[in-house]
CSV table of C-alpha atoms in Angstrom, one decimal:
chain,number,residue,atom,x,y,z
A,1,UNK,CA,-66.9,-86.0,-18.7
A,2,UNK,CA,-65.9,-82.7,-20.2
A,3,UNK,CA,-67.4,-83.3,-23.6
A,4,UNK,CA,-70.4,-81.5,-25.1
A,5,UNK,CA,-72.2,-84.9,-25.3
A,6,UNK,CA,-71.9,-85.3,-21.6
A,7,UNK,CA,-73.4,-81.8,-21.0
A,8,UNK,CA,-76.3,-82.6,-23.4
A,9,UNK,CA,-77.0,-85.9,-21.5
A,10,UNK,CA,-77.0,-84.2,-18.1
A,11,UNK,CA,-79.3,-81.4,-19.4
A,12,UNK,CA,-81.7,-84.0,-20.9
A,13,UNK,CA,-82.1,-85.5,-17.4
A,14,UNK,CA,-82.8,-82.1,-15.9
A,15,UNK,CA,-79.5,-81.4,-14.2
A,16,UNK,CA,-78.6,-77.7,-13.8
A,17,UNK,CA,-75.3,-75.9,-13.0
A,18,UNK,CA,-73.4,-78.4,-15.1
A,19,UNK,CA,-70.0,-77.4,-14.0
A,20,UNK,CA,-70.7,-78.4,-10.4
A,21,UNK,CA,-72.4,-81.6,-11.6
A,22,UNK,CA,-69.5,-82.6,-13.8
A,23,UNK,CA,-67.0,-82.0,-10.9
A,24,UNK,CA,-69.2,-84.0,-8.5
A,25,UNK,CA,-69.4,-86.9,-10.9
A,26,UNK,CA,-65.6,-86.9,-11.4
A,27,UNK,CA,-65.2,-87.1,-7.6
A,28,UNK,CA,-67.7,-90.0,-7.5
A,29,UNK,CA,-65.9,-92.0,-10.2
A,30,UNK,CA,-62.5,-91.4,-8.5
A,31,UNK,CA,-63.9,-92.6,-5.2
A,32,UNK,CA,-65.5,-95.7,-6.7
A,33,UNK,CA,-62.5,-96.8,-8.9
A,34,UNK,CA,-59.7,-96.1,-6.4
A,35,UNK,CA,-61.6,-96.8,-3.1
A,36,UNK,CA,-60.8,-93.4,-1.7
A,37,UNK,CA,-62.9,-91.2,0.7
A,38,UNK,CA,-64.3,-88.1,-0.9
A,39,UNK,CA,-62.7,-85.7,1.7
A,40,UNK,CA,-59.3,-87.2,0.9
A,41,UNK,CA,-59.8,-86.7,-2.8
A,42,UNK,CA,-60.7,-83.1,-2.4
A,43,UNK,CA,-57.7,-82.4,-0.2
A,44,UNK,CA,-55.3,-84.1,-2.7
A,45,UNK,CA,-56.8,-82.1,-5.6
A,46,UNK,CA,-56.3,-78.8,-3.7
A,47,UNK,CA,-52.7,-79.5,-2.9
A,48,UNK,CA,-51.6,-81.2,-6.2
A,49,UNK,CA,-51.6,-79.1,-9.4
A,50,UNK,CA,-50.7,-82.2,-11.5
A,51,UNK,CA,-53.8,-84.0,-10.3
A,52,UNK,CA,-56.0,-81.1,-11.2
A,53,UNK,CA,-54.4,-80.9,-14.6
A,54,UNK,CA,-54.8,-84.6,-15.2
A,55,UNK,CA,-58.5,-84.6,-14.3
A,56,UNK,CA,-59.1,-81.3,-16.1
A,57,UNK,CA,-60.2,-79.5,-12.9
A,58,UNK,CA,-59.8,-75.7,-12.7
A,59,UNK,CA,-61.6,-75.2,-9.4
A,60,UNK,CA,-61.9,-77.6,-6.4
A,61,UNK,CA,-65.3,-77.3,-4.7
A,62,UNK,CA,-65.5,-77.4,-0.9
A,63,UNK,CA,-66.8,-80.7,0.8
A,64,UNK,CA,-70.0,-78.9,1.7
A,65,UNK,CA,-70.6,-77.9,-2.0
A,66,UNK,CA,-70.0,-81.5,-3.2
A,67,UNK,CA,-72.2,-82.9,-0.4
A,68,UNK,CA,-75.1,-80.5,-1.2
A,69,UNK,CA,-74.8,-81.1,-5.0
A,70,UNK,CA,-75.0,-84.9,-4.6
A,71,UNK,CA,-77.6,-85.0,-1.8
A,72,UNK,CA,-80.1,-83.1,-4.0
A,73,UNK,CA,-80.0,-85.7,-6.7
A,74,UNK,CA,-82.6,-88.4,-7.2
A,75,UNK,CA,-80.7,-91.7,-7.0
A,76,UNK,CA,-82.6,-93.3,-10.0
A,77,UNK,CA,-82.1,-90.2,-12.1
A,78,UNK,CA,-78.4,-90.0,-11.2
A,79,UNK,CA,-77.9,-93.7,-12.1
A,80,UNK,CA,-79.6,-93.3,-15.5
A,81,UNK,CA,-77.5,-90.2,-16.3
A,82,UNK,CA,-74.2,-91.9,-15.3
A,83,UNK,CA,-75.0,-95.0,-17.3
A,84,UNK,CA,-76.0,-92.9,-20.4
A,85,UNK,CA,-72.6,-91.2,-20.1
A,86,UNK,CA,-70.8,-94.5,-19.8
A,87,UNK,CA,-72.7,-96.0,-22.8
A,88,UNK,CA,-71.9,-93.0,-25.0
A,89,UNK,CA,-68.1,-93.6,-24.4
A,90,UNK,CA,-67.7,-97.3,-23.6
A,91,UNK,CA,-70.0,-99.3,-25.8
A,92,UNK,CA,-69.8,-103.1,-25.5
A,93,UNK,CA,-68.2,-104.5,-28.6
A,94,UNK,CA,-69.4,-108.0,-29.4
A,95,UNK,CA,-67.2,-110.8,-30.8
A,96,UNK,CA,-68.7,-114.0,-29.4
A,97,UNK,CA,-69.2,-114.5,-25.7
A,98,UNK,CA,-68.1,-111.8,-23.2
A,99,UNK,CA,-66.6,-111.8,-19.8
A,100,UNK,CA,-67.8,-109.2,-17.2
A,101,UNK,CA,-66.4,-108.3,-13.8
A,102,UNK,CA,-68.9,-107.2,-11.1
A,103,UNK,CA,-67.8,-105.5,-7.8
A,104,UNK,CA,-69.3,-103.2,-5.3
A,105,UNK,CA,-67.7,-100.4,-3.4
A,106,UNK,CA,-68.9,-98.1,-0.6
A,107,UNK,CA,-68.9,-94.4,-1.3
A,108,UNK,CA,-68.6,-92.2,1.8
A,109,UNK,CA,-70.4,-88.9,1.6
A,110,UNK,CA,-69.8,-87.9,5.3
A,111,UNK,CA,-67.4,-84.9,5.3
A,112,UNK,CA,-67.7,-83.9,9.0
A,113,UNK,CA,-68.4,-87.2,10.8
A,114,UNK,CA,-66.6,-86.4,14.1
A,115,UNK,CA,-67.5,-82.7,14.3
A,116,UNK,CA,-71.1,-82.8,13.1
A,117,UNK,CA,-72.8,-86.1,13.6
A,118,UNK,CA,-75.9,-86.4,11.4
A,119,UNK,CA,-79.1,-87.8,12.8
A,120,UNK,CA,-81.2,-90.5,11.1
A,121,UNK,CA,-84.0,-87.9,10.6
A,122,UNK,CA,-81.7,-85.5,8.8
A,123,UNK,CA,-80.4,-88.3,6.6
A,124,UNK,CA,-83.9,-89.2,5.6
A,125,UNK,CA,-84.5,-85.7,4.2
A,126,UNK,CA,-81.5,-86.2,2.0
A,127,UNK,CA,-82.4,-89.8,0.9
A,128,UNK,CA,-79.3,-91.1,2.7
A,129,UNK,CA,-78.7,-93.8,5.3
A,130,UNK,CA,-76.2,-94.9,7.8
A,131,UNK,CA,-74.2,-97.8,6.2
A,132,UNK,CA,-71.6,-100.3,7.3
A,133,UNK,CA,-68.8,-102.0,5.4
A,134,UNK,CA,-65.8,-104.1,6.6
A,135,UNK,CA,-63.4,-101.7,5.0
A,136,UNK,CA,-64.9,-98.4,6.2
A,137,UNK,CA,-66.9,-99.3,9.3
A,138,UNK,CA,-69.9,-97.1,9.8
A,139,UNK,CA,-70.3,-94.3,7.2
A,140,UNK,CA,-72.9,-92.1,5.5
A,141,UNK,CA,-73.3,-92.8,1.8
A,142,UNK,CA,-74.3,-95.5,-0.7
A,143,UNK,CA,-73.1,-98.6,-2.3
A,144,UNK,CA,-72.0,-98.4,-6.0
A,145,UNK,CA,-71.8,-101.6,-8.1
A,146,UNK,CA,-69.6,-101.4,-11.1
A,147,UNK,CA,-69.7,-103.8,-14.1
A,148,UNK,CA,-66.5,-103.9,-16.2
A,149,UNK,CA,-66.0,-105.3,-19.7
A,150,UNK,CA,-63.0,-107.7,-19.2
A,151,UNK,CA,-61.7,-107.2,-22.8
A,152,UNK,CA,-61.5,-103.4,-22.7
A,153,UNK,CA,-61.4,-103.0,-18.8
A,154,UNK,CA,-63.9,-100.2,-19.2
A,155,UNK,CA,-66.9,-99.7,-17.0
A,156,UNK,CA,-70.2,-100.4,-18.9
A,157,UNK,CA,-72.7,-100.1,-16.1
A,158,UNK,CA,-73.0,-98.5,-12.6
A,159,UNK,CA,-75.8,-99.3,-10.1
A,160,UNK,CA,-76.4,-97.2,-7.0
A,161,UNK,CA,-78.0,-98.6,-3.9
A,162,UNK,CA,-78.8,-96.5,-0.8
A,163,UNK,CA,-77.3,-97.7,2.5
A,164,UNK,CA,-75.4,-101.0,2.5
A,165,UNK,CA,-77.6,-103.9,1.2
A,166,UNK,CA,-76.1,-107.3,1.3
A,167,UNK,CA,-74.3,-108.1,-2.0
A,168,UNK,CA,-75.9,-111.6,-2.3
A,169,UNK,CA,-79.4,-110.0,-2.4
A,170,UNK,CA,-78.3,-107.6,-5.1
A,171,UNK,CA,-77.4,-110.4,-7.6
A,172,UNK,CA,-80.9,-110.7,-9.1
A,173,UNK,CA,-81.5,-106.9,-9.5
A,174,UNK,CA,-78.0,-106.5,-11.1
A,175,UNK,CA,-78.6,-109.3,-13.5
A,176,UNK,CA,-82.1,-108.0,-14.4
A,177,UNK,CA,-80.7,-104.5,-15.1
A,178,UNK,CA,-77.9,-105.9,-17.3
A,179,UNK,CA,-80.3,-108.0,-19.2
A,180,UNK,CA,-82.8,-105.2,-19.8
A,181,UNK,CA,-80.0,-102.9,-21.0
A,182,UNK,CA,-78.8,-105.7,-23.4
A,183,UNK,CA,-75.4,-105.6,-21.9
A,184,UNK,CA,-75.2,-109.4,-21.3
A,185,UNK,CA,-76.2,-112.2,-23.6
A,186,UNK,CA,-76.8,-115.9,-23.3
A,187,UNK,CA,-73.5,-117.7,-22.5
A,188,UNK,CA,-71.6,-114.7,-21.2
A,189,UNK,CA,-69.4,-115.2,-18.1
A,190,UNK,CA,-69.9,-112.9,-15.1
A,191,UNK,CA,-67.3,-113.0,-12.3
A,192,UNK,CA,-68.4,-111.9,-8.8
A,193,UNK,CA,-66.5,-111.8,-5.6
A,194,UNK,CA,-67.5,-113.9,-2.5
A,195,UNK,CA,-69.9,-111.3,-1.2
A,196,UNK,CA,-72.4,-112.4,-3.9
A,197,UNK,CA,-72.1,-116.1,-3.1
A,198,UNK,CA,-75.1,-118.2,-2.6
A,199,UNK,CA,-76.5,-121.4,-4.2
A,200,UNK,CA,-79.7,-119.5,-5.2
A,201,UNK,CA,-77.6,-117.0,-7.2
A,202,UNK,CA,-75.9,-119.9,-9.2
A,203,UNK,CA,-79.4,-121.2,-10.0
A,204,UNK,CA,-80.6,-117.7,-11.0
A,205,UNK,CA,-77.6,-117.1,-13.3
A,206,UNK,CA,-77.9,-120.4,-15.1
A,207,UNK,CA,-81.6,-121.0,-15.3
A,208,UNK,CA,-83.1,-117.5,-15.5
A,209,UNK,CA,-80.4,-115.5,-17.2
A,210,UNK,CA,-78.6,-118.3,-19.2
A,211,UNK,CA,-75.2,-117.0,-18.3
A,212,UNK,CA,-72.2,-118.7,-16.6
A,213,UNK,CA,-71.9,-117.2,-13.0
A,214,UNK,CA,-68.4,-117.5,-11.5
A,215,UNK,CA,-68.8,-116.5,-7.9
A,216,UNK,CA,-65.8,-116.9,-5.5
A,217,UNK,CA,-66.9,-119.1,-2.6
A,218,UNK,CA,-66.9,-118.0,1.0
A,219,UNK,CA,-64.5,-119.6,3.5
A,220,UNK,CA,-67.4,-121.8,4.8
A,221,UNK,CA,-68.1,-123.2,1.4
A,222,UNK,CA,-69.6,-126.7,1.9
A,223,UNK,CA,-69.0,-129.8,-0.2
A,224,UNK,CA,-72.7,-130.3,-0.4
A,225,UNK,CA,-73.2,-127.0,-2.2
A,226,UNK,CA,-70.2,-127.8,-4.4
A,227,UNK,CA,-71.9,-131.0,-5.6
A,228,UNK,CA,-75.2,-129.2,-6.1
A,229,UNK,CA,-73.7,-126.4,-8.2
A,230,UNK,CA,-71.8,-128.9,-10.4
A,231,UNK,CA,-74.7,-131.3,-10.8
A,232,UNK,CA,-76.1,-130.0,-14.0
A,233,UNK,CA,-72.7,-130.4,-15.8
A,234,UNK,CA,-72.3,-134.0,-14.4
A,235,UNK,CA,-75.9,-134.7,-15.4
A,236,UNK,CA,-75.3,-133.8,-19.0
A,237,UNK,CA,-72.1,-135.8,-19.2
A,238,UNK,CA,-73.6,-139.0,-17.8
A,239,UNK,CA,-77.0,-138.8,-19.4
A,240,UNK,CA,-77.7,-141.4,-22.0
A,241,UNK,CA,-78.1,-140.2,-25.6
A,242,UNK,CA,-81.7,-140.2,-26.8
A,243,UNK,CA,-82.7,-142.7,-29.6
A,244,UNK,CA,-84.5,-141.4,-32.7
């Protein structure tokens, strides 16, 4: 994040005050990969010199500064810039078929929830929404989907969705983005958690994107769905060979 290449990428997308932008992006990445609230991260950085040194941070911004810096960004522009930075450092190296891990995490941007509750009208001016997750409850922020290359364990793509959309409904947009960016190829394996589970997503993965979707089933997984998802394989094994 501190390289000249990163600064050039941010400048090319119209970002200004690059020091604040780089700091804010570092906080976002820490929040996503470690599942920590942003206020907690800032407090830890202020109190721990070793952490500041490890992340190459000389000055810790206040919560209000981080909140303002992030809220002023266009979500599409932000996502493009973050992915350009990732691609410049973590290129997917191809040696046959690849395995990718896909997971989503809520990013909490509310720094003063109990003392300064924000209205829906105010959030709309900042392009933010009230969201809900089983781990955080109600929060203000967005959902970040991270795609990781299994071989290198490096993130290769980040998708940002305002609010807290259902994971299963995000399967198709995620796959479409990965295909457009040529991150995935025919025959790759993509592993999703149970939040993305649905029979339709298995169909989309196999028929539309030609990949092998491995989606952990929900607790109420039905035998009927199991037989439906395994049907194509059984069909190929039992089908009679064609005569020429």
